[in-house]
Tab-separated table of C-alpha atoms in Angstrom:
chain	number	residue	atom	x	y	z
A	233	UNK	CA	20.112	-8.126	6.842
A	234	UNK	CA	18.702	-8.552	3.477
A	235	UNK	CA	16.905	-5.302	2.220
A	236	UNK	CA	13.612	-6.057	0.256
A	237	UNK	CA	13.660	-4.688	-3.121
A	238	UNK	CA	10.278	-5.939	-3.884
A	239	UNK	CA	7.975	-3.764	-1.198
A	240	UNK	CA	7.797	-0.381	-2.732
A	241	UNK	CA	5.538	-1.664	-5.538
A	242	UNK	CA	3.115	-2.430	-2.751
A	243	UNK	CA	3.426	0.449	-0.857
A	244	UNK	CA	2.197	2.476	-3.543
A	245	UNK	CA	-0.937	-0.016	-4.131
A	246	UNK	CA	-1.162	-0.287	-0.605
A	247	UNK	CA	-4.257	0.997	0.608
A	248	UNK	CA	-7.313	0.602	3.604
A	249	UNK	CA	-9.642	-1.065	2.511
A	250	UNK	CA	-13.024	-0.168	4.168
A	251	UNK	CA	-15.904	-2.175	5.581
A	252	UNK	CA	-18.325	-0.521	3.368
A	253	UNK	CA	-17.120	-2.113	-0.100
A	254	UNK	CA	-17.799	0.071	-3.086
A	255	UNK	CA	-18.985	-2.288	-6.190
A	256	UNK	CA	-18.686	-1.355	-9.241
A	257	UNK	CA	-21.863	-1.906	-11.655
A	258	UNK	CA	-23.910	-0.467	-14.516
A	259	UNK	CA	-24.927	2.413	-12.760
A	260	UNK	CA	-21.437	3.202	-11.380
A	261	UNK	CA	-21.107	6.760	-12.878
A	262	UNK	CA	-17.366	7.323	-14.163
A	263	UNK	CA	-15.630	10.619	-15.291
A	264	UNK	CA	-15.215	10.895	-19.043
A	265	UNK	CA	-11.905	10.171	-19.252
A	266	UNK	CA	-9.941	10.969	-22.829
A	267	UNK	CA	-8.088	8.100	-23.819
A	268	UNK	CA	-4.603	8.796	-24.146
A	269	UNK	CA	-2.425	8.524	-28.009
A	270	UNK	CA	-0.285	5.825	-26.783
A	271	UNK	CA	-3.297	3.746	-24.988
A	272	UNK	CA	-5.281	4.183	-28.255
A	273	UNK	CA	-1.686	2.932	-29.955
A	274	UNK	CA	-1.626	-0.689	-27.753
A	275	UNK	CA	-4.912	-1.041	-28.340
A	276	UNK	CA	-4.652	-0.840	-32.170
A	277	UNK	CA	-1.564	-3.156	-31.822
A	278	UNK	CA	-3.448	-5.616	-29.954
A	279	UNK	CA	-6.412	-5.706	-32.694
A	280	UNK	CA	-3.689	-6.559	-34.895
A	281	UNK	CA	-1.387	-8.874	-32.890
A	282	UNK	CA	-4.846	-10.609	-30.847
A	283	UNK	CA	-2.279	-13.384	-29.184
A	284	UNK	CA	-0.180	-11.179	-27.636
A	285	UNK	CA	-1.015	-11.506	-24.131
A	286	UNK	CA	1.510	-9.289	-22.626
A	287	UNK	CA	0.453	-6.401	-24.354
A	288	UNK	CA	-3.496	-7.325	-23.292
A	289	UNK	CA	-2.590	-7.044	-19.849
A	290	UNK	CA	-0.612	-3.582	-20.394
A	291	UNK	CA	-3.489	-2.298	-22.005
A	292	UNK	CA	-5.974	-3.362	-19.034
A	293	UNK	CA	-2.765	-1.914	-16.296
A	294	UNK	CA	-3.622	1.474	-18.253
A	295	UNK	CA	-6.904	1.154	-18.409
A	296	UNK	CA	-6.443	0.484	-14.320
A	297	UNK	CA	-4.339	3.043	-14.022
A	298	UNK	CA	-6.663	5.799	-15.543
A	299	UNK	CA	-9.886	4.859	-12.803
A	300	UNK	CA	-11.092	3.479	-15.999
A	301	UNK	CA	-12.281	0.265	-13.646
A	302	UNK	CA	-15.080	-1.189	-15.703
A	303	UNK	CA	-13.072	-1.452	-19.129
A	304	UNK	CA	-9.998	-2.945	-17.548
A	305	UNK	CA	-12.606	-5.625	-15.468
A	306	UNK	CA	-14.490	-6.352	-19.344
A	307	UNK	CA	-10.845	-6.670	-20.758
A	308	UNK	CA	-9.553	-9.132	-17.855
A	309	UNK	CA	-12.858	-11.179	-17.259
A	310	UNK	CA	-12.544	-12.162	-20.935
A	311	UNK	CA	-8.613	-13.385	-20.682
A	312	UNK	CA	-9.587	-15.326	-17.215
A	313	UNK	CA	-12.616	-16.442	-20.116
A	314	UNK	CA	-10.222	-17.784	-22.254
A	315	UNK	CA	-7.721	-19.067	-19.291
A	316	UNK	CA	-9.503	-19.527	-15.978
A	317	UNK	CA	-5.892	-21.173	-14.878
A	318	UNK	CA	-3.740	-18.203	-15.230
A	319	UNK	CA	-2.022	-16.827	-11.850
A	320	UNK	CA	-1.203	-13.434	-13.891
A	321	UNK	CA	-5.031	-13.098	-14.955
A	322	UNK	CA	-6.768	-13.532	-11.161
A	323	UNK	CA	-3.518	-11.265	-9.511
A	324	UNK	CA	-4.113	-8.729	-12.165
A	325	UNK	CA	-8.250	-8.757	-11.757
A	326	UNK	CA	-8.183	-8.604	-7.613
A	327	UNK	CA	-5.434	-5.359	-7.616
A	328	UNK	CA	-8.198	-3.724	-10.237
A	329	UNK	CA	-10.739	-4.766	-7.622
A	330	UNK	CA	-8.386	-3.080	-5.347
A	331	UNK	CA	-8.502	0.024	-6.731
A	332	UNK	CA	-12.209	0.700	-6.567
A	333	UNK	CA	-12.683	-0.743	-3.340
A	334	UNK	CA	-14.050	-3.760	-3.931
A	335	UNK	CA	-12.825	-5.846	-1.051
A	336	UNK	CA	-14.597	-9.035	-1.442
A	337	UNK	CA	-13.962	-9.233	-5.084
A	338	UNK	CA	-10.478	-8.313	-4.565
A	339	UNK	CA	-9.753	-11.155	-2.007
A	340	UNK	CA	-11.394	-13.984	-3.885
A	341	UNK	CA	-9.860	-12.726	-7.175
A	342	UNK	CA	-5.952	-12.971	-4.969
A	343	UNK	CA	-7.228	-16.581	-3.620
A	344	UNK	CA	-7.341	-17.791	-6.346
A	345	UNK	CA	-4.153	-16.595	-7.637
A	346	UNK	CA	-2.768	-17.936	-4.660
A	347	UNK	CA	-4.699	-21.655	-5.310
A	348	UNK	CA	-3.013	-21.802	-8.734
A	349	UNK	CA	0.313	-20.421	-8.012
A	350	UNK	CA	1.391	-19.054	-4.890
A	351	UNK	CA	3.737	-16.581	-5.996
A	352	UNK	CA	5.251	-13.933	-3.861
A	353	UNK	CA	3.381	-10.911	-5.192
A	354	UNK	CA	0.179	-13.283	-5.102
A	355	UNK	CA	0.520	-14.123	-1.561
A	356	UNK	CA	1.447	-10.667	-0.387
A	357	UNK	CA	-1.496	-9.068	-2.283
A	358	UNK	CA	-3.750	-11.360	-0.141
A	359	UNK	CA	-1.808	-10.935	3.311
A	360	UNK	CA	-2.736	-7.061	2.618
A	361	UNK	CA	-6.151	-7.666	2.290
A	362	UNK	CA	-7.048	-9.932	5.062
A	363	UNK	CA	-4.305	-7.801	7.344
A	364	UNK	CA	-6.445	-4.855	6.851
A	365	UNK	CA	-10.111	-6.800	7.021
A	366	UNK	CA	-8.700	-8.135	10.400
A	367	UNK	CA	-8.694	-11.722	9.114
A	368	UNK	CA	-6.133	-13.771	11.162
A	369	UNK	CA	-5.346	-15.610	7.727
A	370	UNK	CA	-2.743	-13.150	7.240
A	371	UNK	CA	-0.499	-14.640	9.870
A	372	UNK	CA	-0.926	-17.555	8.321
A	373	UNK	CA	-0.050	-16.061	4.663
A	374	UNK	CA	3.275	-14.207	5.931
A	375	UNK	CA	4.922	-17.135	7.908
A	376	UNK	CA	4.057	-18.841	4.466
A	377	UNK	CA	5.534	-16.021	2.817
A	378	UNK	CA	8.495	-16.444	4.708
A	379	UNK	CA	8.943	-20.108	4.497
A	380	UNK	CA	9.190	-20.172	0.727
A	381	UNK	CA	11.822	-17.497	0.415
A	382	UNK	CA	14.706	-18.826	3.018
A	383	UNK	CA	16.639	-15.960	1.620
A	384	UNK	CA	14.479	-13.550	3.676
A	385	UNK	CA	13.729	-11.650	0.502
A	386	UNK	CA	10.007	-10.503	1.858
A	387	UNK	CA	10.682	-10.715	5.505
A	388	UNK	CA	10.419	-7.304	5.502
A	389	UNK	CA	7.262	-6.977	4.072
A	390	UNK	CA	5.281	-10.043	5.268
A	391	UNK	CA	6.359	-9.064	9.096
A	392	UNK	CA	5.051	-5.179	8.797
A	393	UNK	CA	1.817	-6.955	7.144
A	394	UNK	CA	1.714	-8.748	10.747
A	395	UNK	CA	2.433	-5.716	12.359
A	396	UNK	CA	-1.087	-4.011	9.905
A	397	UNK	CA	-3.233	-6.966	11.501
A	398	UNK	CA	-2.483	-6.804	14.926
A	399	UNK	CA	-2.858	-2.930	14.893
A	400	UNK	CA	-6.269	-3.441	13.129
A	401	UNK	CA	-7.217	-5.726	16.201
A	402	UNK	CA	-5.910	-3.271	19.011
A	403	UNK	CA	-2.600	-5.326	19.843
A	404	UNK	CA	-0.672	-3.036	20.083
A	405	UNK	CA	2.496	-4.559	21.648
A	406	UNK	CA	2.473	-7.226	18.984
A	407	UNK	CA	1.778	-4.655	16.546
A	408	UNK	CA	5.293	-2.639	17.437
A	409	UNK	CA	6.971	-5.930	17.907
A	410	UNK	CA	6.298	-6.909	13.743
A	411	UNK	CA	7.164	-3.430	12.550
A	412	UNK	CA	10.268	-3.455	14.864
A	413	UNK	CA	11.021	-7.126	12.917
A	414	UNK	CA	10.251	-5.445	9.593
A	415	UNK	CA	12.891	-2.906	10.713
A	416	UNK	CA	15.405	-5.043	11.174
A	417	UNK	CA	14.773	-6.745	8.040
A	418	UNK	CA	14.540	-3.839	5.689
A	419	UNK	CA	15.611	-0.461	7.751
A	420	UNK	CA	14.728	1.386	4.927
A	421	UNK	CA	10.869	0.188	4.618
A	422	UNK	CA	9.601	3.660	5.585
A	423	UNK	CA	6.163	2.717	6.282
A	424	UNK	CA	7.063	0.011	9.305
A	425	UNK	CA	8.450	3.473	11.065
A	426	UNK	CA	5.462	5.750	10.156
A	427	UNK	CA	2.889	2.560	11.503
A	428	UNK	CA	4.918	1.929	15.023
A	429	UNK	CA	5.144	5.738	15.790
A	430	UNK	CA	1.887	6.463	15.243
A	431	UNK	CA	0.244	4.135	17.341
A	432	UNK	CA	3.389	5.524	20.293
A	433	UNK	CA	2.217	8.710	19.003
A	434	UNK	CA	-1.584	7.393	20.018
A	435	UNK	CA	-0.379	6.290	23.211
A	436	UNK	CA	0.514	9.445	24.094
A	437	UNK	CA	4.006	8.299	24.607
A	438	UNK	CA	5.299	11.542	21.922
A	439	UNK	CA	8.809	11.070	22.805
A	440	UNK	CA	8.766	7.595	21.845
A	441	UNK	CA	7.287	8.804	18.707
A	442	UNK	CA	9.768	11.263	18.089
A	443	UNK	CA	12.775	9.067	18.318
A	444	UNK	CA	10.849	6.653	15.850
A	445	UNK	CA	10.181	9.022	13.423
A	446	UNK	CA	13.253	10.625	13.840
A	447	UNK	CA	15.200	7.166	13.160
A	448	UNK	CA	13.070	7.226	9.717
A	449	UNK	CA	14.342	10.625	8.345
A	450	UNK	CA	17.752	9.519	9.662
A	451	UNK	CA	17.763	6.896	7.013
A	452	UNK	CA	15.468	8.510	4.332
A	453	UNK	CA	16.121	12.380	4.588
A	454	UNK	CA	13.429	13.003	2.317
A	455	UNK	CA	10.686	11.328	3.787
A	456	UNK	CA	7.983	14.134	4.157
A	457	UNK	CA	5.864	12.066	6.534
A	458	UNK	CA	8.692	11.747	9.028
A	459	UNK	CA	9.142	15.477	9.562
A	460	UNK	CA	5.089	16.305	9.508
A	461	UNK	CA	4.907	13.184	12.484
A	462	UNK	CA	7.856	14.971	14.104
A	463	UNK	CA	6.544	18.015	13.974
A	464	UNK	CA	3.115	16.909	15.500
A	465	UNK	CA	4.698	15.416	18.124
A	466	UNK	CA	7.176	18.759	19.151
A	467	UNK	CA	4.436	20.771	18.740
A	468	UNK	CA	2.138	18.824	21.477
A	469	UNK	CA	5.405	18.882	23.825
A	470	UNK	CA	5.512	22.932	23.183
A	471	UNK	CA	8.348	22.999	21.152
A	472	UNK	CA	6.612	25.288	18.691
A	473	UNK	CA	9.543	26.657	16.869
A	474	UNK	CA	11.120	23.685	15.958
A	475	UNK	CA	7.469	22.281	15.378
A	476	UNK	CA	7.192	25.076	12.898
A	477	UNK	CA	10.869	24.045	11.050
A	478	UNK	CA	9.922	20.292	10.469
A	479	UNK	CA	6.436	21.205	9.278
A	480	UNK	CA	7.867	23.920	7.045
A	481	UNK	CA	10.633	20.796	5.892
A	482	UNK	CA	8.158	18.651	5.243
A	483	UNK	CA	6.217	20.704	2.509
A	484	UNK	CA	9.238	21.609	1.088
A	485	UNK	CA	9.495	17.781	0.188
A	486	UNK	CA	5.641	17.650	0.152
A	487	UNK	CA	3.296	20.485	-0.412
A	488	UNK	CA	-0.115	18.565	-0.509
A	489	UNK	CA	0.340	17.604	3.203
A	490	UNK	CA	-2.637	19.718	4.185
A	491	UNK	CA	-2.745	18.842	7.245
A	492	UNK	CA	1.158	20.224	7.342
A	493	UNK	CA	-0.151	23.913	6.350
A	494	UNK	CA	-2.813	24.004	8.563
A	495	UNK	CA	-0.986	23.421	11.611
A	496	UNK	CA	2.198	26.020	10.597
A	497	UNK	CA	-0.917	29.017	9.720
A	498	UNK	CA	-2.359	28.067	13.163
A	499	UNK	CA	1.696	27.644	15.063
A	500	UNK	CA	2.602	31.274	13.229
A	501	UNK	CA	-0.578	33.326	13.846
């Protein structure tokens, strides 16, 4: 059982991408954000060092990573300009186009990263995309995925974004069956727990979901969704005080679970 590394980098890009697509133009209105001393550094190094692609693309990651969408899209659009052939530049433009919610942009940007180079991080980018637009091209991505790392380095990963599309579609025995195969692959990929519980939990099959989430926080004892799920589920099956222990542990290890404080007020009153 190999455990993949490589997933949590997703996980925390890793978002639904809805049907209603926000695009981002002229009239977009953005926060004034104040650009930060050691941005304003890279950028100053860059007007001085102009070839120095690696630190372009840092500048346009912190440009990303401020909601500052439009300047990192200028700053990328003119690399892909200058280099229409770089993997790096497409990958880099489709996770901005991520970020605001751009879907369509987002996939064709990640195809064709994919059509020049299909790296790992290229393909997976994609498989999360069409896994959550319900395109059946992302069982078609994994078991590609898969194929070109025998090692089993992103089995983990490509089978709990098999397990994403099939729950999108309303299979949900297929569905449990990927995230149980992501599981096995990787038992410490949190999120292939949370996604099989809480379509158990859906199901009204809480006990099920218990033991699920239970298994999670077994193996990551600080996993703050695992307790709140637990929680939910004791409290439905009228177990309110230890409903109100595991929603009390889990904003301990998470105090913006607001859903978490609601329920304890409403369990303690």
């Amino acid at each position: 059982m190999k455990r993949f590394v490589f997933y949590l980098f997703f996980l925390i890009s890793f978002s639904s991408c809805k049907q209603n697509d926000k695009k981002l133009d002229s009239s977009t209105k953005l926060p004034h954000i104040e650009i930060p001393s050691e941005l304003k550094k890279l950028i100053d190094n860059s007007a001085i060092d102009s070839n120095n692609i690696e630190l372009k693309l840092k500048i346009i990651s912190a440009y990303d990573s401020l909601g500052l969408y439009e300047d990192a899209l200028k700053r990328i659009d003119k690399l892909i300009t200058s280099d229409s052939l770089n993997n790096a530049f497409w990958l880099k433009r489709g996770q901005i186009c991520k970020q605001f919610e751009d879907t369509a942009a987002a996939i064709k940007a990640f195809r064709y990263a994919v059509r020049i180079y299909p790296t790992p991080i290229a393909l997976m980018e994609l498989a999360n995309m069409y896994a959550e637009t319900k395109n059946p091209l992302t069982l078609a991505i994994c078991n590609q995925l898969i194929k070109m790392n025998p090692d089993g380095t992103y089995n983990g990963y490509a089978n709990f974004l098999i397990g994403i599309y099939y729950s999108k579609i309303g299979d949900k025995k297929n569905a449990i069956t990927a995230f149980d195969n992501s599981i096995k692959e990787d038992i410490y990929f949190s999120d292939a727990y949370i996604e099989k519980g809480y379509i158990l939990f859906n199901d009204k099959k809480y006990n099920e979901a218990l033991k699920v989430f239970e298994q999670l926080t077994s193996i990551n004892q600080t996993s703050a969704n695992g307790y709140y799920w637990q929680a939910k589920c004791n409290q439905i099956i009228n177990k309110k005080e230890e409903a109100i222990r595991l929603y009390e542990k889990a904003l301990i290890l998470d105090p913006s679970i607001i859903e978490a404080k609601q329920a304890l007020d409403k369990l303690k009153k």
